C-alpha cells in the first residue's frame, strides 16, 4: 500500500516546476516505482510538460519505471567491488533467477539491480537485500541468500 | 539599443551584437565553422560538437563549442587551427560512423576532412543532434518528443513511446532531420555502409581557403546557417 497518496505528495508543491525531482523521489519512496499515471499526475500538478517528467524519470537510474520485486537485490558494481568479482555475483544472481539486470522475476519475488557504488568499498563486494548490506559476498553465499529468501516467501 | 562588441575571429576584427553567439557572428562575417545541430532560428544545445573553436584566454586556449559561446568584448577565437581540425575530423568521423545513411552527414564529414572511417559503421539512423526536439519545443511549444534515457540508451521518443494527442503530426521534426536526405546513390544496406566522398570536387575552393565560407553546397542539405539566413 502506498504510504502517501499522490495528492498528499503534491500538497503545497503545486505549480512549482523546480520541485520535480523531489516529487518524483517521494513518489518512488511511497509507491516503490513511478507509474505512468503518477507521471501524468505530477505533470498536471507541477505544470511541467509530460515529456519533461518522462525525460527526467528515464534519465536517472535511481527512478524505477516498473514495479520492483518483493526482494530487491542490489549489486555494487563500483571499482573496488568490481575488482573483487562483482561481475561473478551478477552472473550468479541473473543466472539463478533467470532475469536480466533491472528486471523482475515472473513470480514477482526478486528483482536484480546494479548501482555504481554503495559507499562501503572496504567491505566489497557488497550486495544489499532490501536495504540490508551483505559484505564480502561470494557467489556461493549469494546463492544461499537467494535460496533462503525464496524459501521464506514460500512459507509466508 | 543593441550593444556592439569587438571580437577577433581568426585574426579578423568583427563587430558583433552582444548576445549573439560566436558561431552566428562568424557565419555572418563569412568564416566557415562547420556545424550540424545548429539551426539559425532555434537555440543551440551544442549536441554535435562540430562547431568547436579555440577560445584564447590569457594565452591559454580552451576548446569549446561556438554555438553556445556568446560574444564578449575582446574575445580571441581561432576556428581553424591544426588542433581544431584534427578534433573536428574525429567528431565528424564518429557521426558518419553512427549514421552514414544521410547525404547531410556525409557532406559534413567531407567538409571536416574525413578521408576514411576508422570506426565500425553502426547505421543507427540518428545522431542525437536534437534538431527535431528543439523544433517541437521552441517553435511549436508542443514538447511531443524529447530525449529519453541516458548514455547509450538515449534516444528521441514520445512520452511513454505513444504519440500524444498534442502532437499534431506537423512534420517539422522530420523536415529538420538530417537523416531525411538520402545519400545520392540511395539508402545504404546494413553492412554495406561506406563513406560517400562524391562531392569532393566541392572542396577545392574550401581547401584553398580553409577558414572562409565559400558557399560550398555541402551545407545546403542540412540547412547551414549561410543558406537559411542569419537570426536577426
Coordinates of C-alpha atoms in Angstrom, one line a residue:
Chain A
X1 CA 0.0 0.0 0.0
X2 CA 1.3 3.4 -0.8
X3 CA 2.2 5.2 2.4
X4 CA 1.3 8.6 0.9
X5 CA -1.1 9.3 -2.0
X6 CA -0.1 11.4 -5.0
X7 CA -2.4 14.2 -3.6
X8 CA -0.5 14.2 -0.3
X9 CA 2.9 14.3 -2.1
X10 CA 1.8 17.2 -4.3
X11 CA 0.3 19.1 -1.5
X12 CA 1.9 22.5 -1.1
X13 CA 4.2 22.0 -4.1
X14 CA 1.7 22.6 -7.0
X15 CA 2.9 24.8 -9.8
X16 CA 6.5 24.6 -8.7
X17 CA 8.4 23.0 -11.6
X18 CA 11.6 23.1 -9.6
X19 CA 10.2 20.5 -7.2
X20 CA 10.1 17.9 -10.0
X21 CA 12.9 15.6 -8.8
X22 CA 11.9 15.9 -5.1
X23 CA 8.3 14.9 -6.0
X24 CA 9.4 12.0 -8.2
X25 CA 11.7 10.8 -5.3
X26 CA 8.7 10.9 -2.9
X27 CA 6.5 9.1 -5.4
X28 CA 9.2 6.4 -5.7
X29 CA 9.6 6.2 -2.0
X30 CA 5.9 5.7 -1.2
X31 CA 4.8 3.7 -4.3
X32 CA 8.1 1.8 -5.0
X33 CA 8.1 2.9 -8.6
X34 CA 6.9 5.7 -10.8
X35 CA 3.9 4.7 -12.8
X36 CA 2.7 6.3 -16.0
X37 CA -0.4 7.6 -14.1
X38 CA 1.8 9.1 -11.4
X39 CA 3.9 10.9 -14.0
X40 CA 0.7 12.3 -15.6
X41 CA -0.5 13.5 -12.2
X42 CA 2.9 15.0 -11.4
X43 CA 3.0 16.7 -14.8
X44 CA -0.5 18.2 -14.1
X45 CA 0.3 19.2 -10.5
X46 CA 3.6 20.9 -11.1
X47 CA 2.8 22.3 -14.5
X48 CA 5.7 20.5 -16.2
X49 CA 5.2 19.1 -19.6
X50 CA 4.8 15.3 -19.5
X51 CA 7.7 14.9 -21.9
X52 CA 9.9 16.7 -19.4
X53 CA 8.7 14.5 -16.5
X54 CA 9.3 11.3 -18.6
X55 CA 12.7 12.6 -19.7
X56 CA 13.9 13.2 -16.1
X57 CA 12.4 10.0 -14.8
X58 CA 14.0 7.9 -17.5
X59 CA 17.4 9.7 -17.2
X60 CA 18.1 8.9 -13.6
X61 CA 18.8 5.3 -12.8
X62 CA 17.5 6.0 -9.3
X63 CA 14.0 6.1 -10.6
X64 CA 12.2 2.9 -11.4
X65 CA 9.6 3.0 -14.1
X66 CA 8.4 -0.6 -13.4
X67 CA 7.4 -2.2 -10.1
X68 CA 10.3 -3.9 -8.3
X69 CA 10.1 -7.4 -6.9
X70 CA 9.4 -8.2 -3.3
X71 CA 13.1 -8.7 -2.7
X72 CA 15.4 -6.2 -4.3
X73 CA 19.0 -7.5 -4.7
X74 CA 21.3 -4.6 -5.4
X75 CA 24.8 -5.4 -6.6
X76 CA 27.5 -2.9 -6.2
X77 CA 29.4 -2.5 -9.5
X78 CA 31.9 0.1 -8.2
X79 CA 35.6 -0.2 -8.9
X80 CA 36.5 -1.8 -5.6
X81 CA 33.7 -4.3 -5.8
X82 CA 34.4 -4.9 -9.5
X83 CA 38.0 -5.9 -8.9
X84 CA 36.8 -8.3 -6.2
X85 CA 34.5 -10.1 -8.5
X86 CA 31.1 -8.2 -8.6
X87 CA 30.7 -9.5 -12.1
X88 CA 30.6 -13.1 -10.8
X89 CA 27.9 -12.1 -8.3
X90 CA 25.8 -10.5 -11.0
X91 CA 26.2 -13.6 -13.2
X92 CA 25.2 -15.8 -10.2
X93 CA 22.1 -13.7 -9.5
X94 CA 20.9 -13.3 -13.0
X95 CA 21.7 -17.0 -13.8
X96 CA 19.9 -18.3 -10.7
X97 CA 16.9 -16.1 -11.1
X98 CA 16.8 -16.2 -14.9
X99 CA 16.4 -12.4 -15.3
X100 CA 18.5 -9.6 -16.7
X101 CA 19.8 -6.7 -14.6
X102 CA 17.0 -4.3 -13.7
X103 CA 14.3 -6.9 -14.3
X104 CA 11.8 -8.7 -12.1
X105 CA 11.3 -12.4 -12.0
X106 CA 8.0 -13.6 -13.4
X107 CA 6.6 -14.6 -10.0
X108 CA 7.4 -11.0 -8.8
X109 CA 9.6 -12.2 -5.9
X110 CA 13.0 -10.9 -6.9
X111 CA 14.4 -8.0 -8.8
X112 CA 18.1 -7.6 -9.6
X113 CA 19.6 -4.2 -9.7
X114 CA 23.0 -2.7 -10.1
X115 CA 24.4 0.5 -8.7
X116 CA 27.8 2.2 -9.2
X117 CA 28.8 2.5 -5.6
X118 CA 27.2 1.8 -2.2
X119 CA 29.9 3.6 -0.3
X120 CA 31.3 0.6 1.6
X121 CA 34.2 -0.1 -0.7
X122 CA 36.4 -1.7 2.0
X123 CA 33.8 -4.4 2.6
X124 CA 33.3 -5.3 -1.0
X125 CA 31.9 -6.9 -2.9
X126 CA 28.7 -5.6 -1.5
X127 CA 25.2 -6.9 -2.1
X128 CA 22.2 -5.3 -0.5
X129 CA 19.0 -7.3 0.0
X130 CA 16.0 -4.9 0.7
X131 CA 18.4 -2.3 2.2
X132 CA 20.4 -4.8 4.3
X133 CA 24.1 -4.8 3.5
X134 CA 25.9 -8.1 3.0
X135 CA 29.6 -7.7 2.9
X136 CA 32.4 -9.8 1.3
X137 CA 29.9 -11.6 -0.9
X138 CA 30.8 -14.7 -2.9
X139 CA 28.7 -16.4 -5.5
X140 CA 28.0 -19.3 -3.1
X141 CA 27.0 -17.0 -0.2
X142 CA 24.7 -15.2 -2.7
X143 CA 23.2 -18.5 -3.8
X144 CA 22.4 -19.4 -0.2
X145 CA 20.9 -15.9 0.4
X146 CA 18.6 -16.2 -2.6
X147 CA 17.6 -19.7 -1.6
X148 CA 16.8 -18.6 2.0
X149 CA 14.8 -15.6 0.7
X150 CA 12.7 -17.7 -1.7
X151 CA 12.0 -20.3 1.0
X152 CA 10.9 -17.6 3.4
X153 CA 8.5 -16.2 0.9
X154 CA 7.2 -19.6 0.1
X155 CA 6.4 -20.2 3.8
X156 CA 4.6 -16.8 4.1
Chain B
X1 CA 19.7 49.6 -28.1
X2 CA 21.8 46.8 -29.4
X3 CA 25.3 46.9 -28.0
X4 CA 28.2 46.0 -30.2
X5 CA 31.3 44.2 -29.1
X6 CA 34.6 43.7 -30.8
X7 CA 35.6 40.1 -31.3
X8 CA 38.7 38.7 -33.0
X9 CA 37.9 35.6 -35.0
X10 CA 40.8 34.1 -36.9
X11 CA 42.6 37.4 -36.9
X12 CA 39.7 39.3 -38.3
X13 CA 38.2 42.1 -36.0
X14 CA 34.5 41.7 -36.1
X15 CA 31.9 43.9 -34.6
X16 CA 29.1 41.7 -33.4
X17 CA 25.9 42.3 -31.5
X18 CA 26.1 41.5 -27.8
X19 CA 24.1 38.4 -27.1
X20 CA 24.8 36.6 -30.4
X21 CA 26.9 33.5 -30.4
X22 CA 30.4 33.2 -31.8
X23 CA 29.1 30.8 -34.5
X24 CA 26.4 33.3 -35.7
X25 CA 29.0 36.1 -35.8
X26 CA 31.5 34.0 -37.7
X27 CA 28.9 32.8 -40.3
X28 CA 27.6 36.3 -40.8
X29 CA 31.2 37.5 -41.4
X30 CA 31.8 34.6 -43.8
X31 CA 34.1 32.4 -41.7
X32 CA 33.2 28.8 -42.1
X33 CA 32.7 26.9 -38.9
X34 CA 31.1 23.5 -39.8
X35 CA 28.0 22.8 -37.8
X36 CA 25.2 20.3 -37.8
X37 CA 22.8 20.7 -34.8
X38 CA 22.6 24.5 -35.0
X39 CA 19.5 25.9 -36.7
X40 CA 19.6 29.7 -37.0
X41 CA 16.1 30.3 -35.6
X42 CA 16.4 27.8 -32.8
X43 CA 18.5 28.0 -29.7
X44 CA 21.5 25.7 -29.7
X45 CA 22.1 22.7 -27.4
X46 CA 25.6 22.1 -28.7
X47 CA 24.9 18.4 -29.3
X48 CA 27.0 17.6 -32.4
X49 CA 30.1 19.5 -31.1
X50 CA 31.3 20.1 -34.7
X51 CA 31.4 23.8 -34.3
X52 CA 34.3 23.6 -31.7
X53 CA 36.7 26.5 -31.7
X54 CA 39.7 27.6 -29.6
X55 CA 38.9 30.4 -27.3
X56 CA 42.1 32.0 -26.2
X57 CA 42.1 33.5 -22.7
X58 CA 45.4 34.9 -21.3
X59 CA 47.4 32.9 -23.8
X60 CA 45.8 29.6 -23.0
X61 CA 43.2 28.2 -25.3
X62 CA 40.0 26.4 -24.4
X63 CA 38.3 24.1 -26.9
X64 CA 34.6 24.8 -26.7
X65 CA 31.5 24.7 -28.8
X66 CA 31.0 28.1 -30.5
X67 CA 27.2 27.7 -30.9
X68 CA 26.7 28.2 -27.2
X69 CA 29.5 30.7 -26.6
X70 CA 28.3 34.2 -26.5
X71 CA 30.5 37.0 -27.9
X72 CA 32.3 39.2 -25.4
X73 CA 34.4 42.3 -25.8
X74 CA 38.0 41.5 -26.7
X75 CA 37.4 37.8 -27.3
X76 CA 40.0 35.9 -29.3
X77 CA 38.7 32.9 -31.2
X78 CA 40.6 30.6 -33.5
X79 CA 38.4 28.4 -35.7
X80 CA 40.9 26.7 -38.0
X81 CA 44.0 25.6 -36.1
X82 CA 45.5 22.1 -36.7
X83 CA 44.2 21.0 -33.3
X84 CA 40.7 22.1 -34.1
X85 CA 40.8 20.5 -37.5
X86 CA 42.0 17.2 -36.0
X87 CA 39.4 17.2 -33.3
X88 CA 36.6 18.2 -35.7
X89 CA 37.6 15.5 -38.2
X90 CA 37.4 12.9 -35.5
X91 CA 34.0 14.1 -34.4
X92 CA 32.7 14.0 -38.0
X93 CA 34.1 10.6 -38.4
X94 CA 32.2 9.4 -35.3
X95 CA 29.0 11.0 -36.6
X96 CA 29.3 9.4 -40.0
X97 CA 30.0 6.0 -38.4
X98 CA 26.9 6.4 -36.3
X99 CA 24.6 7.3 -39.2
X100 CA 26.1 7.0 -42.6
X101 CA 22.7 6.8 -44.3
X102 CA 22.3 10.6 -45.0
X103 CA 23.6 13.0 -47.5
X104 CA 23.8 15.7 -44.8
X105 CA 26.0 13.7 -42.6
X106 CA 28.2 12.5 -45.5
X107 CA 28.6 16.1 -46.6
X108 CA 29.6 17.4 -43.2
X109 CA 32.1 14.6 -42.8
X110 CA 33.6 15.5 -46.2
X111 CA 33.7 19.2 -45.2
X112 CA 35.5 18.3 -42.0
X113 CA 38.1 16.4 -44.0
X114 CA 37.2 12.8 -43.2
X115 CA 39.1 10.6 -45.6
X116 CA 38.4 7.2 -44.0
X117 CA 36.2 5.9 -41.2
X118 CA 38.2 4.0 -38.6
X119 CA 35.1 3.1 -36.5
X120 CA 32.7 0.3 -37.3
X121 CA 29.5 1.6 -39.0
X122 CA 26.5 1.5 -36.7
X123 CA 23.8 2.7 -39.1
X124 CA 21.7 3.9 -36.2
X125 CA 19.8 6.4 -38.3
X126 CA 20.1 9.1 -35.6
X127 CA 23.0 11.2 -34.4
X128 CA 21.0 12.7 -31.5
X129 CA 21.5 16.2 -32.9
X130 CA 18.3 17.2 -31.2
X131 CA 17.1 19.4 -34.1
X132 CA 13.7 17.8 -34.0
X133 CA 13.4 18.1 -30.2
X134 CA 14.3 21.8 -30.3
X135 CA 11.8 22.5 -33.1
X136 CA 9.0 20.8 -31.2
X137 CA 9.9 22.5 -28.0
X138 CA 10.7 26.0 -29.1
X139 CA 8.7 26.7 -32.2
X140 CA 5.5 24.7 -31.6
X141 CA 5.8 24.6 -27.8
X142 CA 4.3 21.2 -28.0
X143 CA 7.0 19.1 -26.4
X144 CA 5.6 16.0 -28.0
X145 CA 9.1 14.5 -28.5
X146 CA 12.1 14.6 -26.4
X147 CA 15.2 12.7 -25.3
X148 CA 14.6 9.6 -23.3
X149 CA 17.1 7.5 -21.4
X150 CA 20.7 8.1 -20.7
X151 CA 24.1 7.2 -22.1
X152 CA 24.0 4.7 -24.9
X153 CA 20.3 4.2 -24.4
X154 CA 19.5 7.8 -25.1
X155 CA 17.0 8.3 -28.0
X156 CA 14.3 10.6 -29.2
X157 CA 10.8 9.4 -28.4
X158 CA 7.3 10.3 -27.5
X159 CA 6.3 10.3 -23.8
X160 CA 6.0 6.5 -22.9
X161 CA 6.6 5.8 -26.6
X162 CA 3.0 6.6 -27.6
X163 CA 2.1 9.5 -29.8
X164 CA 0.3 12.0 -27.6
X165 CA -2.8 14.0 -28.6
X166 CA -1.0 17.3 -28.6
X167 CA 1.3 16.1 -31.4
X168 CA -0.4 17.4 -34.5
X169 CA 1.8 15.4 -36.8
X170 CA 3.0 18.7 -38.3
X171 CA 6.2 17.0 -39.6
X172 CA 8.5 19.9 -38.7
X173 CA 10.7 17.5 -36.8
X174 CA 11.1 15.4 -39.9
X175 CA 11.9 18.4 -42.1
X176 CA 14.8 19.3 -39.9
X177 CA 16.1 15.8 -39.5
X178 CA 19.5 15.3 -41.3
X179 CA 18.6 11.7 -41.9
X180 CA 15.7 12.5 -44.3
X181 CA 18.2 13.4 -47.0
X182 CA 19.2 10.0 -48.5
X183 CA 22.7 9.6 -50.0
X184 CA 23.0 10.2 -53.7
X185 CA 23.1 6.5 -54.5
X186 CA 20.1 5.7 -52.4
X187 CA 19.9 4.3 -48.9
X188 CA 22.7 2.0 -47.8
X189 CA 22.0 -1.5 -46.8
X190 CA 23.1 -2.6 -43.3
X191 CA 26.7 -4.0 -43.6
X192 CA 27.4 -2.1 -46.8
X193 CA 27.9 1.4 -45.5
X194 CA 30.7 3.5 -47.0
X195 CA 32.0 7.0 -47.0
X196 CA 30.4 8.7 -50.0
X197 CA 33.1 11.3 -51.0
X198 CA 31.2 12.0 -54.2
X199 CA 31.1 15.8 -53.7
X200 CA 34.9 16.0 -53.2
X201 CA 35.1 18.5 -56.1
X202 CA 33.1 20.9 -53.9
X203 CA 36.1 21.1 -51.6
X204 CA 38.7 22.5 -54.0
X205 CA 37.8 26.1 -53.1
X206 CA 37.4 25.3 -49.5
X207 CA 40.8 23.6 -49.4
X208 CA 42.5 26.7 -50.7
X209 CA 40.8 29.0 -48.2
X210 CA 40.0 26.7 -45.3
X211 CA 38.8 29.4 -43.0
X212 CA 36.3 31.1 -45.4
X213 CA 32.8 30.2 -46.1
X214 CA 32.8 29.6 -49.9
X215 CA 29.1 28.5 -50.1
X216 CA 30.4 25.1 -50.7
X217 CA 27.0 23.5 -51.4
X218 CA 27.9 20.9 -48.7
X219 CA 25.8 22.9 -46.2
X220 CA 22.8 23.1 -48.4
X221 CA 21.4 19.7 -47.5
X222 CA 21.3 20.2 -43.7
X223 CA 20.4 23.9 -43.9
X224 CA 23.7 25.5 -43.0
X225 CA 23.3 28.9 -41.4
X226 CA 24.5 30.6 -44.6
X227 CA 21.6 29.1 -46.5
X228 CA 18.8 29.6 -44.1
X229 CA 19.7 33.2 -43.2
X230 CA 21.0 34.7 -40.0
X231 CA 18.9 35.1 -37.0
X232 CA 18.3 38.9 -36.8

